[in-house]
PDB file of C-alpha atoms in Angstrom:
ATOM      1  CA  MET A   1       0.000   0.000   0.000  1.00 51.00           C
ATOM      2  CA  ILE A   2       1.316   3.430  -0.913  1.00 55.00           C
ATOM      3  CA  THR A   3       0.398   6.367   1.282  1.00 53.00           C
ATOM      4  CA  SER A   4       1.003  10.007   0.549  1.00 56.00           C
ATOM      5  CA  THR A   5       0.151  13.085   2.538  1.00 56.00           C
ATOM      6  CA  ARG A   6       0.038  16.460   0.815  1.00 59.00           C
ATOM      7  CA  ARG A   7      -0.926  19.951   1.731  1.00 56.00           C
ATOM      8  CA  VAL A   8      -2.750  21.533  -1.213  1.00 56.00           C
ATOM      9  CA  SER A   9      -2.214  25.067   0.103  1.00 63.00           C
ATOM     10  CA  PRO A  10      -0.759  26.501   3.304  1.00 64.00           C
ATOM     11  CA  ASP A  11      -4.179  27.472   4.644  1.00 67.00           C
ATOM     12  CA  LYS A  12      -5.754  24.028   3.943  1.00 64.00           C
ATOM     13  CA  SER A  13      -5.410  20.887   6.028  1.00 66.00           C
ATOM     14  CA  GLU A  14      -3.359  17.958   4.788  1.00 63.00           C
ATOM     15  CA  VAL A  15      -4.904  15.451   2.390  1.00 57.00           C
ATOM     16  CA  ARG A  16      -3.937  11.813   2.816  1.00 60.00           C
ATOM     17  CA  ILE A  17      -4.121   9.493  -0.178  1.00 58.00           C
ATOM     18  CA  ALA A  18      -3.613   5.752   0.150  1.00 56.00           C
ATOM     19  CA  PHE A  19      -3.740   3.113  -2.554  1.00 52.00           C
ATOM     20  CA  SER A  20      -2.605  -0.381  -3.210  1.00 53.00           C
ATOM     21  CA  LEU A  21      -1.524  -2.007  -6.442  1.00 51.00           C
ATOM     22  CA  ASP A  22      -1.713  -5.509  -4.978  1.00 51.00           C
ATOM     23  CA  ASN A  23      -5.435  -6.160  -5.045  1.00 50.00           C
ATOM     24  CA  THR A  24      -6.700  -5.727  -8.600  1.00 50.00           C
ATOM     25  CA  SER A  25      -9.817  -7.884  -8.222  1.00 51.00           C
ATOM     26  CA  ASP A  26     -11.797  -4.900  -6.937  1.00 48.00           C
ATOM     27  CA  VAL A  27     -10.792  -2.903  -9.991  1.00 50.00           C
ATOM     28  CA  LYS A  28     -11.858  -5.702 -12.303  1.00 55.00           C
ATOM     29  CA  ASP A  29     -15.217  -5.982 -10.493  1.00 54.00           C
ATOM     30  CA  VAL A  30     -15.741  -2.236 -10.775  1.00 53.00           C
ATOM     31  CA  GLU A  31     -15.237  -2.392 -14.522  1.00 50.00           C
ATOM     32  CA  ASP A  32     -17.911  -5.113 -14.641  1.00 54.00           C
ATOM     33  CA  LEU A  33     -20.266  -2.953 -12.585  1.00 47.00           C
ATOM     34  CA  SER A  34     -19.699   0.326 -14.385  1.00 54.00           C
ATOM     35  CA  GLN A  35     -23.152   0.898 -15.748  1.00 71.00           C
ATOM     36  CA  THR A  36     -25.823   3.548 -15.833  1.00 78.00           C
ATOM     37  CA  PHE A  37     -29.223   3.293 -14.239  1.00 85.00           C
ATOM     38  CA  PRO A  38     -31.804   5.085 -16.397  1.00 85.00           C
ATOM     39  CA  ASP A  39     -34.392   4.967 -13.587  1.00 82.00           C
ATOM     40  CA  LEU A  40     -32.217   7.101 -11.352  1.00 86.00           C
ATOM     41  CA  GLU A  41     -31.958  10.846 -11.554  1.00 89.00           C
ATOM     42  CA  GLN A  42     -28.571  12.005 -12.751  1.00 88.00           C
ATOM     43  CA  ARG A  43     -27.622  13.243  -9.287  1.00 89.00           C
ATOM     44  CA  LEU A  44     -28.318   9.761  -7.850  1.00 88.00           C
ATOM     45  CA  GLN A  45     -26.250   7.813 -10.407  1.00 90.00           C
ATOM     46  CA  PRO A  46     -23.346   5.844  -8.879  1.00 90.00           C
ATOM     47  CA  VAL A  47     -20.138   7.799  -9.219  1.00 89.00           C
ATOM     48  CA  PRO A  48     -17.213   5.721 -10.485  1.00 90.00           C
ATOM     49  CA  PRO A  49     -14.950   4.933  -7.567  1.00 92.00           C
ATOM     50  CA  CYS A  50     -11.413   5.826  -6.920  1.00 91.00           C
ATOM     51  CA  VAL A  51     -10.142   2.389  -7.918  1.00 89.00           C
ATOM     52  CA  SER A  52      -7.093   2.685  -5.735  1.00 91.00           C
ATOM     53  CA  LEU A  53      -9.253   2.862  -2.588  1.00 93.00           C
ATOM     54  CA  ARG A  54     -10.905  -0.361  -1.509  1.00 93.00           C
ATOM     55  CA  GLU A  55     -13.538   1.546   0.500  1.00 95.00           C
ATOM     56  CA  SER A  56     -14.417   3.636  -2.543  1.00 93.00           C
ATOM     57  CA  VAL A  57     -14.847   0.482  -4.616  1.00 92.00           C
ATOM     58  CA  GLN A  58     -17.014  -1.090  -1.885  1.00 94.00           C
ATOM     59  CA  VAL A  59     -19.190   2.023  -1.642  1.00 94.00           C
ATOM     60  CA  TYR A  60     -19.543   2.020  -5.434  1.00 93.00           C
ATOM     61  CA  LYS A  61     -20.524  -1.672  -5.462  1.00 93.00           C
ATOM     62  CA  GLU A  62     -23.079  -1.059  -2.705  1.00 94.00           C
ATOM     63  CA  HIS A  63     -24.452   1.942  -4.555  1.00 93.00           C
ATOM     64  CA  CYS A  64     -24.808  -0.134  -7.731  1.00 92.00           C
ATOM     65  CA  ARG A  65     -26.514  -2.922  -5.778  1.00 93.00           C
ATOM     66  CA  MET A  66     -28.979  -0.434  -4.314  1.00 93.00           C
ATOM     67  CA  ALA A  67     -29.593   1.067  -7.767  1.00 92.00           C
ATOM     68  CA  ARG A  68     -30.372  -2.398  -9.183  1.00 92.00           C
ATOM     69  CA  GLU A  69     -32.652  -3.075  -6.219  1.00 93.00           C
ATOM     70  CA  PHE A  70     -34.360   0.285  -6.793  1.00 92.00           C
ATOM     71  CA  HIS A  71     -34.881  -0.630 -10.456  1.00 91.00           C
ATOM     72  CA  GLN A  72     -36.332  -4.013  -9.478  1.00 94.00           C
ATOM     73  CA  VAL A  73     -38.694  -2.472  -6.901  1.00 95.00           C
ATOM     74  CA  LYS A  74     -39.758   0.196  -9.378  1.00 93.00           C
ATOM     75  CA  HIS A  75     -40.469  -2.534 -11.958  1.00 95.00           C
ATOM     76  CA  GLU A  76     -42.485  -4.513  -9.406  1.00 97.00           C
ATOM     77  CA  ILE A  77     -44.476  -1.385  -8.553  1.00 97.00           C
ATOM     78  CA  THR A  78     -45.236  -0.881 -12.256  1.00 96.00           C
ATOM     79  CA  VAL A  79     -46.354  -4.499 -12.618  1.00 97.00           C
ATOM     80  CA  LEU A  80     -48.542  -4.212  -9.509  1.00 98.00           C
ATOM     81  CA  GLU A  81     -50.052  -0.929 -10.692  1.00 98.00           C
ATOM     82  CA  ASP A  82     -50.896  -2.552 -14.054  1.00 98.00           C
ATOM     83  CA  ARG A  83     -52.469  -5.473 -12.215  1.00 98.00           C
ATOM     84  CA  LYS A  84     -54.419  -3.031 -10.040  1.00 98.00           C
ATOM     85  CA  ARG A  85     -55.713  -1.212 -13.152  1.00 98.00           C
ATOM     86  CA  LYS A  86     -56.803  -4.519 -14.685  1.00 98.00           C
ATOM     87  CA  LEU A  87     -58.524  -5.620 -11.479  1.00 98.00           C
ATOM     88  CA  LEU A  88     -60.318  -2.270 -11.187  1.00 98.00           C
ATOM     89  CA  ALA A  89     -61.470  -2.591 -14.803  1.00 97.00           C
ATOM     90  CA  GLU A  90     -62.716  -6.116 -14.046  1.00 98.00           C
ATOM     91  CA  LEU A  91     -64.468  -4.811 -10.937  1.00 98.00           C
ATOM     92  CA  VAL A  92     -66.227  -2.105 -12.954  1.00 97.00           C
ATOM     93  CA  GLU A  93     -67.230  -4.720 -15.531  1.00 97.00           C
ATOM     94  CA  ASP A  94     -68.447  -7.081 -12.781  1.00 98.00           C
ATOM     95  CA  GLU A  95     -70.510  -4.253 -11.272  1.00 97.00           C
ATOM     96  CA  LYS A  96     -72.080  -3.580 -14.683  1.00 97.00           C
ATOM     97  CA  VAL A  97     -72.855  -7.287 -15.027  1.00 98.00           C
ATOM     98  CA  ALA A  98     -74.336  -7.338 -11.510  1.00 97.00           C
ATOM     99  CA  VAL A  99     -76.595  -4.381 -12.377  1.00 98.00           C
ATOM    100  CA  GLU A 100     -77.659  -6.124 -15.600  1.00 98.00           C
ATOM    101  CA  ILE A 101     -78.344  -9.358 -13.709  1.00 98.00           C
ATOM    102  CA  ALA A 102     -80.477  -7.470 -11.161  1.00 98.00           C
ATOM    103  CA  ARG A 103     -82.373  -5.776 -14.005  1.00 98.00           C
ATOM    104  CA  LEU A 104     -82.939  -9.113 -15.757  1.00 98.00           C
ATOM    105  CA  GLU A 105     -84.045 -10.770 -12.508  1.00 98.00           C
ATOM    106  CA  GLU A 106     -86.556  -7.968 -11.935  1.00 98.00           C
ATOM    107  CA  GLU A 107     -87.777  -8.266 -15.527  1.00 98.00           C
ATOM    108  CA  PHE A 108     -88.041 -12.052 -15.123  1.00 98.00           C
ATOM    109  CA  ARG A 109     -90.030 -11.623 -11.882  1.00 98.00           C
ATOM    110  CA  ARG A 110     -92.362  -9.099 -13.560  1.00 98.00           C
ATOM    111  CA  LEU A 111     -92.826 -11.273 -16.666  1.00 98.00           C
ATOM    112  CA  THR A 112     -93.409 -14.372 -14.513  1.00 98.00           C
ATOM    113  CA  GLU A 113     -96.110 -12.501 -12.591  1.00 98.00           C
ATOM    114  CA  GLU A 114     -97.621 -11.221 -15.843  1.00 98.00           C
ATOM    115  CA  ASN A 115     -97.537 -14.755 -17.275  1.00 98.00           C
ATOM    116  CA  ARG A 116     -99.238 -16.127 -14.149  1.00 98.00           C
ATOM    117  CA  THR A 117    -101.944 -13.447 -14.474  1.00 98.00           C
ATOM    118  CA  LEU A 118    -102.404 -14.179 -18.190  1.00 98.00           C
ATOM    119  CA  VAL A 119    -102.647 -17.946 -17.544  1.00 98.00           C
ATOM    120  CA  THR A 120    -105.254 -17.289 -14.838  1.00 98.00           C
ATOM    121  CA  VAL A 121    -107.262 -14.994 -17.152  1.00 98.00           C
ATOM    122  CA  HIS A 122    -106.947 -17.553 -19.984  1.00 98.00           C
ATOM    123  CA  ASN A 123    -108.231 -20.348 -17.737  1.00 98.00           C
ATOM    124  CA  GLU A 124    -111.107 -18.160 -16.512  1.00 98.00           C
ATOM    125  CA  ARG A 125    -112.052 -17.239 -20.101  1.00 97.00           C
ATOM    126  CA  ALA A 126    -111.758 -20.873 -21.206  1.00 97.00           C
ATOM    127  CA  GLN A 127    -114.130 -21.919 -18.384  1.00 97.00           C
ATOM    128  CA  GLN A 128    -116.437 -19.017 -19.226  1.00 96.00           C
ATOM    129  CA  LEU A 129    -116.441 -20.064 -22.902  1.00 96.00           C
ATOM    130  CA  GLU A 130    -117.157 -23.649 -21.935  1.00 95.00           C
ATOM    131  CA  ARG A 131    -120.106 -22.539 -19.768  1.00 94.00           C
ATOM    132  CA  LEU A 132    -121.400 -20.322 -22.578  1.00 94.00           C
ATOM    133  CA  CYS A 133    -121.103 -23.197 -25.045  1.00 93.00           C
ATOM    134  CA  LEU A 134    -123.007 -25.474 -22.631  1.00 92.00           C
ATOM    135  CA  THR A 135    -125.658 -22.802 -22.081  1.00 91.00           C
ATOM    136  CA  ASP A 136    -125.958 -22.292 -25.829  1.00 87.00           C
ATOM    137  CA  ARG A 137    -126.262 -26.036 -26.439  1.00 86.00           C
ATOM    138  CA  THR A 138    -128.907 -26.425 -23.801  1.00 87.00           C
ATOM    139  CA  ARG A 139    -130.850 -23.582 -25.416  1.00 84.00           C
ATOM    140  CA  HIS A 140    -130.611 -25.159 -28.841  1.00 82.00           C
ATOM    141  CA  ASP A 141    -131.556 -28.544 -27.426  1.00 80.00           C
ATOM    142  CA  SER A 142    -134.552 -27.046 -25.695  1.00 77.00           C
ATOM    143  CA  LEU A 143    -135.798 -25.370 -28.846  1.00 69.00           C
TER     144      LEU A 143
END
């Protein structure tokens, strides 16, 4: 590990920089992770790390992991919102069907009652006709 301490200007505090050339696996991983996340605002995009600092690389990896997780959650929210819209549309359709069923049941009840009344009137008229025919026959027979 190489460490260097520098004072940028006399009125500023010292800046310490440390890096190691031994561990290149972090650098390789960072290159694999260097990607953009279109769902994130520009100010929230992971900033490429200082590859010489292991902590910087770890923070970058964590940031990328959180950005992927954010993307996944956002996608799940979109899927769930679409499902919600479809279910609400089905609910509206089911309510329309329920109203139509209630209307048809009421119409069926009314028509059944009307049919019952018409059958009763028909039977009464048929009996009345039969009595009139009998009365007419008895008159003709008596003449």
